[in-house]
Amino acid sequence: MTSTAGYNFAYLDENTKRMIRRALLKAVAIPGHQVPFGSREMPLPYGWGTGGIQVTASIIGPDDTLKVIDQGADDTTNAVSIRRFFARVAGVATTERTSEASIIQTRHRIPETPLREGQILVYQVPMPEPLFRLEPRVTETKRMHALADYGLMHVKLYEDIARHGHIAISYNYPVMVNGRYLMAPSPIPAFDNPKMDRMPALQLFGAGREKRIYAVPPYTPVRSLDFEDHPFVPIRADAACALCGSRESYLDEVVTDDRGGRIFVCSDTDYCRERQAARRRDAAE
Amino acid sequence: MNWAIRTEGLAKSFTLHLQGGARIPVLQGVELAVAPGECVALSGPSGAGKSTLMRCLYGNYGAGAGRILLQHHGVEIDLAKADPRLVREVRHETLGYVSQFLRVIPRVPTLDIVAEPLVARGMAREVARERAAALLARLNLPAPLHALPPATFSGGEQQRVNLARGFAPGYPVLLLDEPTASLDAGNRAVVISLIEEAKAAGAAIIGIFHDAEVRDRVADRLFELHPLQGAA
Amino acid sequence: MTEAPLLEASGLSLRFGAVPALDDVSLAIWPGEVVAIVGESGSGKTTLLRVLSGLLRPDAGQVTYRDPEGAALPVHDMGEAALRRLMRTDWGFVHQNPRDGLRMGVSAGGNVGERLMAVGARHYGSIRAEALAWLERVEIDPARIDDLPRTFSGGMQQRLQIARTLVTRPRLVFMDEPTGGLDVSVQARLLDLIRALVADLGLAVLLVTHDIAAARLLAHRLLVMRHGQVVEQGLTDRVLDDPQHEYTQLLVASVLAA
């Protein structure tokens, strides 16, 4: 173990944490509204989760248990690094089990295991503005949010249906939070969108490079945008997980050889492992 | 006298700012009253102000002084002082004007040009078109032309479109500026009968008729205008 | 005749530095009325349109809009949210350059459908049906509903902008030189289309133009502006055929000479 002497608890200084907590409180008070904050330099590049790390650093305490996932997996480089980082600078317990974590920092997924009250889900967000591809002027997107003028977002959905026959957004699918603010759910698959709706856990979103924080408090309605005659449909690969057999979870496609062989496995490694263990228990009984 | 339209001390002059502010008086003290069912022909030498008077009566020229009284929906109004919206309403409902030349609206079929004032008065479009077609036929404008915009028509054909548009609604007051100028004998006779029918229906008509034969047939009396002296 | 005006402005004044852009301008427009504001470039007519539509705040004077329930709303004090709502429901704005009024990266159908979606339409099929009907109405081949406006000619773009504006049946439409950048032959077609749509829908239109012929064809009433002042106003044919003010006479004479 190298020394952490000279570092404050959870890396950030207390003034920075206070500033971020104030932004978080504001974000919770106005669900879905993007609150600017003074994003700090972190010991990893923007786009690697600096927003999520700053949020986590500001809310984590010595008694917390942290889980970090990247694309649903606990064992990817990014997830492992962030988990190690907090183990070292905050000395907190870490876990790979969703049910045991009090804070889950995530990139690109919501765990399959339903979250409960008291848990906090921290999303790493590359681009917080859901309208940025449609309206390049930031002043104008701010005004659109202020006035809830969201016709343009539906224009994008209309264009998708006109071109492709369906809404061709498979991740970062825009949602309305509490019937008021249009929000980018970060690049999670549209499959995960329904899990955000009235989730018992607190959801916090941090965008480091864009210097924005937003939040969805527990039990807040979150609705995926759609048309009456083209309703939102969460899509997953039509297959069962090759390891645990799940037909409900979100699947990753894995190429197994260079002859076109491939299998589908759960993207959520903890969920898959739990199911495999349960199966073995059932088989042993 | 029971009148449909009447002027009191009507005067009109033009100030030409672009010609050093020259002032040209054209009408002064015009006292004209026309009863329902009566046709009055304006007469006088060229330059006496016949066309100017017609345009003043229609509100196309503003009156310089005096009043232009009109029975509009049973109420007496002064057209010289009426605001633009009232003038528009009067033109829809009460006052018709057949000018010498048709102001062509691009791309609008002849039938719709004639039907338009009827529709503006609240008639159903199909009924208005039927009435317009009947009138155009009566004025010997063949049916195949009804669907075409009149821009390419001959002068006489355009004049007949103009007449149909003016006579179709049955205005209580009708102003006719040389209605038969470019028509052949057959169509002149049709116009004469249209005027007679309008009179019989109670319309007050004021016209400029250079064609003495037509004038003698339709006019109940002449109203003489004299060129004003002292024109600059 | 006795109904209240849709939009009423009184005592509007605005200076850009030392230059008076508007000098004590008052006007009113009633439902179903087409009013043209004419004058040469720099006469203040576009500024007047921007002030009347709430885009620009005057130094003095007020603009009042009467909503369908008869409430008189102060245009410059209603707040941006209310003004924007007005802009996508009761009002429409047709820009001289269709690029200012269209989304060039969105298909023709999406352009027409945007206002419908902005006011809450959420049925794709009916939005598309309405867009098709409007393309036909402005004489654009419905087969081009999924094409981008940048593949359209200038005249088509302008007709698309008109469809996009009129689709929610506004009560009052502001038009800033709608035929400005177009060829003469294309202008005539567009003017006629506007004339027919305005008459069919019973729209009130405030039209800014320097084209006297366009004003004569479209407008019931005319305001002549010069140096930020309304120098003459009245019935269109009377102002043009019997102009009183020196400047109006010059304006009319210039047209005839051209």
mmCIF file of C-alpha atoms in Angstrom, chain A residues 2-284:
data_model
loop_
_atom_site.group_PDB
_atom_site.id
_atom_site.type_symbol
_atom_site.label_atom_id
_atom_site.label_comp_id
_atom_site.label_asym_id
_atom_site.label_seq_id
_atom_site.Cartn_x
_atom_site.Cartn_y
_atom_site.Cartn_z
ATOM 1 C CA THR A 2 1.357 3.376 -0.943
ATOM 2 C CA SER A 3 0.801 6.265 1.381
ATOM 3 C CA THR A 4 -2.285 8.459 1.149
ATOM 4 C CA ALA A 5 -0.878 10.991 3.542
ATOM 5 C CA GLY A 6 -1.727 14.555 2.561
ATOM 6 C CA TYR A 7 -4.946 13.534 0.803
ATOM 7 C CA ASN A 8 -8.314 14.510 2.275
ATOM 8 C CA PHE A 9 -10.927 11.810 2.880
ATOM 9 C CA ALA A 10 -12.322 10.749 -0.536
ATOM 10 C CA TYR A 11 -9.720 12.822 -2.383
ATOM 11 C CA LEU A 12 -11.702 16.092 -2.779
ATOM 12 C CA ASP A 13 -11.203 18.902 -0.272
ATOM 13 C CA GLU A 14 -14.134 19.684 1.987
ATOM 14 C CA ASN A 15 -14.955 23.018 0.283
ATOM 15 C CA THR A 16 -15.296 21.310 -3.066
ATOM 16 C CA LYS A 17 -17.501 18.621 -1.553
ATOM 17 C CA ARG A 18 -19.716 21.295 0.008
ATOM 18 C CA MET A 19 -20.023 23.043 -3.340
ATOM 19 C CA ILE A 20 -20.974 19.776 -5.053
ATOM 20 C CA ARG A 21 -23.429 18.848 -2.287
ATOM 21 C CA ARG A 22 -25.112 22.207 -2.689
ATOM 22 C CA ALA A 23 -25.466 21.493 -6.415
ATOM 23 C CA LEU A 24 -26.803 18.032 -5.569
ATOM 24 C CA LEU A 25 -29.401 19.436 -3.182
ATOM 25 C CA LYS A 26 -30.539 21.844 -5.838
ATOM 26 C CA ALA A 27 -30.657 19.039 -8.397
ATOM 27 C CA VAL A 28 -32.769 16.884 -6.098
ATOM 28 C CA ALA A 29 -35.085 19.816 -5.457
ATOM 29 C CA ILE A 30 -35.671 20.299 -9.221
ATOM 30 C CA PRO A 31 -35.772 16.769 -10.651
ATOM 31 C CA GLY A 32 -34.200 16.547 -14.116
ATOM 32 C CA HIS A 33 -32.864 20.116 -14.114
ATOM 33 C CA GLN A 34 -29.165 20.494 -14.952
ATOM 34 C CA VAL A 35 -27.292 22.375 -12.217
ATOM 35 C CA PRO A 36 -23.891 23.837 -13.118
ATOM 36 C CA PHE A 37 -21.013 23.078 -10.747
ATOM 37 C CA GLY A 38 -17.314 23.819 -10.556
ATOM 38 C CA SER A 39 -15.954 20.547 -11.875
ATOM 39 C CA ARG A 40 -12.420 19.846 -10.560
ATOM 40 C CA GLU A 41 -9.419 18.302 -12.202
ATOM 41 C CA MET A 42 -9.361 14.630 -11.286
ATOM 42 C CA PRO A 43 -6.540 12.090 -11.527
ATOM 43 C CA LEU A 44 -8.039 10.627 -14.701
ATOM 44 C CA PRO A 45 -9.107 12.131 -18.041
ATOM 45 C CA TYR A 46 -12.492 13.704 -18.740
ATOM 46 C CA GLY A 47 -14.810 11.129 -20.226
ATOM 47 C CA TRP A 48 -13.552 8.435 -17.840
ATOM 48 C CA GLY A 49 -16.112 9.250 -15.219
ATOM 49 C CA THR A 50 -14.813 12.409 -13.586
ATOM 50 C CA GLY A 51 -18.355 13.683 -13.031
ATOM 51 C CA GLY A 52 -19.478 10.476 -11.378
ATOM 52 C CA ILE A 53 -16.343 10.296 -9.246
ATOM 53 C CA GLN A 54 -16.806 13.843 -7.948
ATOM 54 C CA VAL A 55 -20.432 13.111 -7.047
ATOM 55 C CA THR A 56 -19.457 9.875 -5.323
ATOM 56 C CA ALA A 57 -16.582 11.575 -3.492
ATOM 57 C CA SER A 58 -18.981 14.231 -2.171
ATOM 58 C CA ILE A 59 -21.571 11.817 -0.799
ATOM 59 C CA ILE A 60 -19.480 8.882 0.364
ATOM 60 C CA GLY A 61 -18.803 8.298 4.060
ATOM 61 C CA PRO A 62 -16.618 5.786 5.933
ATOM 62 C CA ASP A 63 -19.567 3.429 6.511
ATOM 63 C CA ASP A 64 -20.587 3.226 2.857
ATOM 64 C CA THR A 65 -20.166 0.177 0.675
ATOM 65 C CA LEU A 66 -19.303 1.026 -2.909
ATOM 66 C CA LYS A 67 -19.977 -0.859 -6.110
ATOM 67 C CA VAL A 68 -18.699 0.379 -9.464
ATOM 68 C CA ILE A 69 -19.834 -0.965 -12.811
ATOM 69 C CA ASP A 70 -18.910 -0.191 -16.374
ATOM 70 C CA GLN A 71 -21.282 -1.508 -19.058
ATOM 71 C CA GLY A 72 -22.784 -3.660 -16.300
ATOM 72 C CA ALA A 73 -19.496 -5.351 -15.403
ATOM 73 C CA ASP A 74 -17.566 -4.993 -12.147
ATOM 74 C CA ASP A 75 -14.358 -6.362 -13.604
ATOM 75 C CA THR A 76 -13.602 -3.934 -16.436
ATOM 76 C CA THR A 77 -10.532 -1.701 -16.189
ATOM 77 C CA ASN A 78 -12.446 1.489 -15.533
ATOM 78 C CA ALA A 79 -14.670 -0.040 -12.848
ATOM 79 C CA VAL A 80 -11.740 -1.716 -11.122
ATOM 80 C CA SER A 81 -9.689 1.507 -11.137
ATOM 81 C CA ILE A 82 -12.468 3.653 -9.698
ATOM 82 C CA ARG A 83 -13.275 1.065 -7.036
ATOM 83 C CA ARG A 84 -9.600 0.872 -6.036
ATOM 84 C CA PHE A 85 -9.372 4.638 -6.035
ATOM 85 C CA PHE A 86 -12.116 5.003 -3.436
ATOM 86 C CA ALA A 87 -10.884 2.042 -1.389
ATOM 87 C CA ARG A 88 -7.611 3.861 -1.113
ATOM 88 C CA VAL A 89 -8.643 7.539 -0.667
ATOM 89 C CA ALA A 90 -11.714 6.848 1.494
ATOM 90 C CA GLY A 91 -10.930 3.467 2.911
ATOM 91 C CA VAL A 92 -14.490 2.303 2.250
ATOM 92 C CA ALA A 93 -15.664 -1.233 1.797
ATOM 93 C CA THR A 94 -16.310 -2.253 -1.795
ATOM 94 C CA THR A 95 -18.518 -4.955 -3.212
ATOM 95 C CA GLU A 96 -19.562 -6.434 -6.501
ATOM 96 C CA ARG A 97 -23.017 -7.322 -5.190
ATOM 97 C CA THR A 98 -25.786 -4.887 -6.036
ATOM 98 C CA SER A 99 -27.848 -5.735 -2.963
ATOM 99 C CA GLU A 100 -24.929 -5.071 -0.590
ATOM 100 C CA ALA A 101 -23.900 -1.677 -2.000
ATOM 101 C CA SER A 102 -25.056 1.623 -0.509
ATOM 102 C CA ILE A 103 -23.593 3.600 -3.427
ATOM 103 C CA ILE A 104 -23.350 2.267 -6.973
ATOM 104 C CA GLN A 105 -21.405 4.286 -9.492
ATOM 105 C CA THR A 106 -22.256 3.286 -13.038
ATOM 106 C CA ARG A 107 -21.353 3.871 -16.609
ATOM 107 C CA HIS A 108 -23.914 2.809 -19.263
ATOM 108 C CA ARG A 109 -26.140 0.466 -17.221
ATOM 109 C CA ILE A 110 -28.658 0.196 -14.403
ATOM 110 C CA PRO A 111 -28.242 -3.074 -12.448
ATOM 111 C CA GLU A 112 -30.831 -5.768 -13.175
ATOM 112 C CA THR A 113 -31.431 -6.361 -9.466
ATOM 113 C CA PRO A 114 -34.052 -3.777 -8.415
ATOM 114 C CA LEU A 115 -32.597 -1.055 -6.206
ATOM 115 C CA ARG A 116 -34.164 -0.259 -2.870
ATOM 116 C CA GLU A 117 -34.663 2.748 -0.639
ATOM 117 C CA GLY A 118 -31.472 4.092 0.879
ATOM 118 C CA GLN A 119 -29.288 3.128 -2.063
ATOM 119 C CA ILE A 120 -27.812 5.793 -4.348
ATOM 120 C CA LEU A 121 -27.094 5.260 -8.034
ATOM 121 C CA VAL A 122 -24.441 7.627 -9.425
ATOM 122 C CA TYR A 123 -24.313 7.900 -13.214
ATOM 123 C CA GLN A 124 -21.261 8.981 -15.188
ATOM 124 C CA VAL A 125 -22.561 11.330 -17.897
ATOM 125 C CA PRO A 126 -20.592 12.349 -20.987
ATOM 126 C CA MET A 127 -23.221 14.777 -22.379
ATOM 127 C CA PRO A 128 -25.964 16.008 -20.059
ATOM 128 C CA GLU A 129 -27.884 18.053 -22.654
ATOM 129 C CA PRO A 130 -30.563 15.939 -24.379
ATOM 130 C CA LEU A 131 -31.104 18.629 -27.018
ATOM 131 C CA PHE A 132 -27.499 19.219 -27.988
ATOM 132 C CA ARG A 133 -27.616 17.425 -31.314
ATOM 133 C CA LEU A 134 -30.814 19.255 -32.248
ATOM 134 C CA GLU A 135 -30.040 22.760 -31.077
ATOM 135 C CA PRO A 136 -26.369 23.767 -31.029
ATOM 136 C CA ARG A 137 -26.864 27.057 -29.121
ATOM 137 C CA VAL A 138 -26.563 26.531 -25.387
ATOM 138 C CA THR A 139 -28.475 29.734 -24.624
ATOM 139 C CA GLU A 140 -31.334 28.408 -26.720
ATOM 140 C CA THR A 141 -31.400 24.956 -25.096
ATOM 141 C CA LYS A 142 -31.428 26.623 -21.676
ATOM 142 C CA ARG A 143 -34.393 28.707 -22.769
ATOM 143 C CA MET A 144 -36.149 25.614 -24.102
ATOM 144 C CA HIS A 145 -35.746 23.902 -20.736
ATOM 145 C CA ALA A 146 -36.880 27.001 -18.866
ATOM 146 C CA LEU A 147 -40.043 27.207 -20.954
ATOM 147 C CA ALA A 148 -40.549 23.431 -21.280
ATOM 148 C CA ASP A 149 -40.497 24.009 -25.036
ATOM 149 C CA TYR A 150 -39.739 20.458 -26.134
ATOM 150 C CA GLY A 151 -41.487 20.180 -29.518
ATOM 151 C CA LEU A 152 -38.063 19.856 -31.114
ATOM 152 C CA MET A 153 -37.298 16.595 -29.280
ATOM 153 C CA HIS A 154 -40.451 15.111 -30.689
ATOM 154 C CA VAL A 155 -39.416 16.342 -34.133
ATOM 155 C CA LYS A 156 -36.345 14.124 -33.782
ATOM 156 C CA LEU A 157 -38.521 11.141 -32.868
ATOM 157 C CA TYR A 158 -40.826 11.980 -35.797
ATOM 158 C CA GLU A 159 -37.817 12.027 -38.131
ATOM 159 C CA ASP A 160 -36.732 8.614 -36.866
ATOM 160 C CA ILE A 161 -40.099 7.068 -37.573
ATOM 161 C CA ALA A 162 -40.287 8.752 -40.991
ATOM 162 C CA ARG A 163 -36.825 7.415 -41.922
ATOM 163 C CA HIS A 164 -36.638 4.045 -40.186
ATOM 164 C CA GLY A 165 -40.242 3.185 -39.417
ATOM 165 C CA HIS A 166 -39.528 3.237 -35.690
ATOM 166 C CA ILE A 167 -37.760 5.387 -33.098
ATOM 167 C CA ALA A 168 -34.137 4.515 -33.739
ATOM 168 C CA ILE A 169 -32.625 5.433 -30.384
ATOM 169 C CA SER A 170 -31.165 2.423 -28.646
ATOM 170 C CA TYR A 171 -29.371 4.193 -25.797
ATOM 171 C CA ASN A 172 -29.457 7.600 -24.089
ATOM 172 C CA TYR A 173 -33.160 7.589 -24.950
ATOM 173 C CA PRO A 174 -34.662 10.933 -23.806
ATOM 174 C CA VAL A 175 -37.016 10.967 -20.843
ATOM 175 C CA MET A 176 -39.385 13.439 -19.195
ATOM 176 C CA VAL A 177 -38.736 13.712 -15.469
ATOM 177 C CA ASN A 178 -41.671 14.472 -13.225
ATOM 178 C CA GLY A 179 -43.593 15.709 -16.280
ATOM 179 C CA ARG A 180 -41.438 18.809 -16.464
ATOM 180 C CA TYR A 181 -37.780 18.475 -17.503
ATOM 181 C CA LEU A 182 -36.439 16.696 -20.533
ATOM 182 C CA MET A 183 -33.420 14.656 -19.420
ATOM 183 C CA ALA A 184 -30.636 12.596 -20.958
ATOM 184 C CA PRO A 185 -30.455 9.367 -18.927
ATOM 185 C CA SER A 186 -26.754 9.029 -19.893
ATOM 186 C CA PRO A 187 -25.869 6.348 -22.446
ATOM 187 C CA ILE A 188 -27.735 3.517 -20.744
ATOM 188 C CA PRO A 189 -29.626 1.229 -23.125
ATOM 189 C CA ALA A 190 -33.251 2.226 -23.703
ATOM 190 C CA PHE A 191 -33.929 -1.192 -22.152
ATOM 191 C CA ASP A 192 -32.968 0.289 -18.766
ATOM 192 C CA ASN A 193 -35.237 3.372 -19.048
ATOM 193 C CA PRO A 194 -38.259 1.784 -17.324
ATOM 194 C CA LYS A 195 -36.074 1.023 -14.272
ATOM 195 C CA MET A 196 -35.663 4.772 -13.683
ATOM 196 C CA ASP A 197 -39.398 5.298 -13.314
ATOM 197 C CA ARG A 198 -40.384 5.636 -9.638
ATOM 198 C CA MET A 199 -37.136 3.955 -8.557
ATOM 199 C CA PRO A 200 -36.931 3.684 -4.733
ATOM 200 C CA ALA A 201 -33.213 4.616 -4.849
ATOM 201 C CA LEU A 202 -31.847 8.125 -5.357
ATOM 202 C CA GLN A 203 -30.356 8.700 -8.830
ATOM 203 C CA LEU A 204 -27.566 11.267 -9.236
ATOM 204 C CA PHE A 205 -25.935 12.266 -12.509
ATOM 205 C CA GLY A 206 -22.508 13.877 -12.859
ATOM 206 C CA ALA A 207 -21.020 15.300 -16.068
ATOM 207 C CA GLY A 208 -17.421 16.333 -15.351
ATOM 208 C CA ARG A 209 -16.369 17.800 -18.659
ATOM 209 C CA GLU A 210 -19.718 19.597 -19.134
ATOM 210 C CA LYS A 211 -19.791 20.676 -15.464
ATOM 211 C CA ARG A 212 -23.397 19.687 -14.858
ATOM 212 C CA ILE A 213 -25.155 17.751 -12.106
ATOM 213 C CA TYR A 214 -28.731 16.530 -12.161
ATOM 214 C CA ALA A 215 -30.851 14.143 -10.152
ATOM 215 C CA VAL A 216 -33.972 12.023 -9.962
ATOM 216 C CA PRO A 217 -35.215 11.719 -6.360
ATOM 217 C CA PRO A 218 -36.736 8.404 -5.190
ATOM 218 C CA TYR A 219 -40.160 7.526 -6.576
ATOM 219 C CA THR A 220 -40.094 10.250 -9.255
ATOM 220 C CA PRO A 221 -42.003 9.521 -12.469
ATOM 221 C CA VAL A 222 -39.647 9.151 -15.441
ATOM 222 C CA ARG A 223 -41.316 8.671 -18.835
ATOM 223 C CA SER A 224 -39.615 7.773 -22.093
ATOM 224 C CA LEU A 225 -40.830 10.043 -24.914
ATOM 225 C CA ASP A 226 -42.919 8.408 -27.597
ATOM 226 C CA PHE A 227 -45.986 8.723 -29.802
ATOM 227 C CA GLU A 228 -49.421 7.260 -29.080
ATOM 228 C CA ASP A 229 -49.189 5.125 -32.211
ATOM 229 C CA HIS A 230 -45.472 4.401 -31.779
ATOM 230 C CA PRO A 231 -45.149 3.645 -28.065
ATOM 231 C CA PHE A 232 -41.773 3.257 -26.367
ATOM 232 C CA VAL A 233 -40.586 -0.354 -26.402
ATOM 233 C CA PRO A 234 -37.535 -1.455 -24.366
ATOM 234 C CA ILE A 235 -35.502 -3.654 -26.680
ATOM 235 C CA ARG A 236 -33.189 -6.551 -25.806
ATOM 236 C CA ALA A 237 -31.630 -9.258 -27.949
ATOM 237 C CA ASP A 238 -34.126 -12.055 -28.470
ATOM 238 C CA ALA A 239 -32.033 -14.747 -26.760
ATOM 239 C CA ALA A 240 -31.313 -16.346 -23.387
ATOM 240 C CA CYS A 241 -28.072 -15.736 -21.490
ATOM 241 C CA ALA A 242 -25.652 -18.559 -22.364
ATOM 242 C CA LEU A 243 -24.408 -18.650 -18.770
ATOM 243 C CA CYS A 244 -27.480 -18.162 -16.544
ATOM 244 C CA GLY A 245 -30.310 -18.647 -19.032
ATOM 245 C CA SER A 246 -32.007 -15.316 -18.240
ATOM 246 C CA ARG A 247 -34.587 -14.136 -20.749
ATOM 247 C CA GLU A 248 -35.240 -10.894 -18.830
ATOM 248 C CA SER A 249 -31.798 -9.296 -18.582
ATOM 249 C CA TYR A 250 -29.952 -7.073 -21.027
ATOM 250 C CA LEU A 251 -27.525 -9.124 -23.092
ATOM 251 C CA ASP A 252 -24.096 -8.504 -24.577
ATOM 252 C CA GLU A 253 -23.095 -10.280 -27.749
ATOM 253 C CA VAL A 254 -19.764 -12.102 -27.382
ATOM 254 C CA VAL A 255 -17.867 -13.420 -30.377
ATOM 255 C CA THR A 256 -16.397 -16.809 -29.434
ATOM 256 C CA ASP A 257 -14.249 -17.745 -32.408
ATOM 257 C CA ASP A 258 -13.178 -16.457 -35.797
ATOM 258 C CA ARG A 259 -15.768 -18.538 -37.679
ATOM 259 C CA GLY A 260 -18.736 -16.338 -36.765
ATOM 260 C CA GLY A 261 -19.549 -18.161 -33.549
ATOM 261 C CA ARG A 262 -21.171 -15.982 -30.916
ATOM 262 C CA ILE A 263 -23.094 -16.216 -27.689
ATOM 263 C CA PHE A 264 -25.234 -13.839 -25.664
ATOM 264 C CA VAL A 265 -24.443 -13.266 -22.017
ATOM 265 C CA CYS A 266 -25.822 -10.954 -19.344
ATOM 266 C CA SER A 267 -24.204 -7.533 -19.368
ATOM 267 C CA ASP A 268 -24.773 -7.333 -15.585
ATOM 268 C CA THR A 269 -22.048 -9.672 -14.263
ATOM 269 C CA ASP A 270 -23.266 -9.651 -10.635
ATOM 270 C CA TYR A 271 -26.814 -10.555 -11.649
ATOM 271 C CA CYS A 272 -25.528 -13.343 -13.886
ATOM 272 C CA ARG A 273 -23.248 -14.740 -11.184
ATOM 273 C CA GLU A 274 -26.045 -14.719 -8.583
ATOM 274 C CA ARG A 275 -28.328 -16.594 -10.973
ATOM 275 C CA GLN A 276 -25.658 -19.147 -11.781
ATOM 276 C CA ALA A 277 -25.003 -19.702 -8.084
ATOM 277 C CA ALA A 278 -28.730 -20.144 -7.411
ATOM 278 C CA ARG A 279 -28.918 -22.663 -10.224
ATOM 279 C CA ARG A 280 -26.020 -24.640 -8.771
ATOM 280 C CA ARG A 281 -27.717 -24.585 -5.341
ATOM 281 C CA ASP A 282 -30.943 -25.820 -6.920
ATOM 282 C CA ALA A 283 -29.042 -28.565 -8.747
ATOM 283 C CA ALA A 284 -27.213 -29.592 -5.549
#
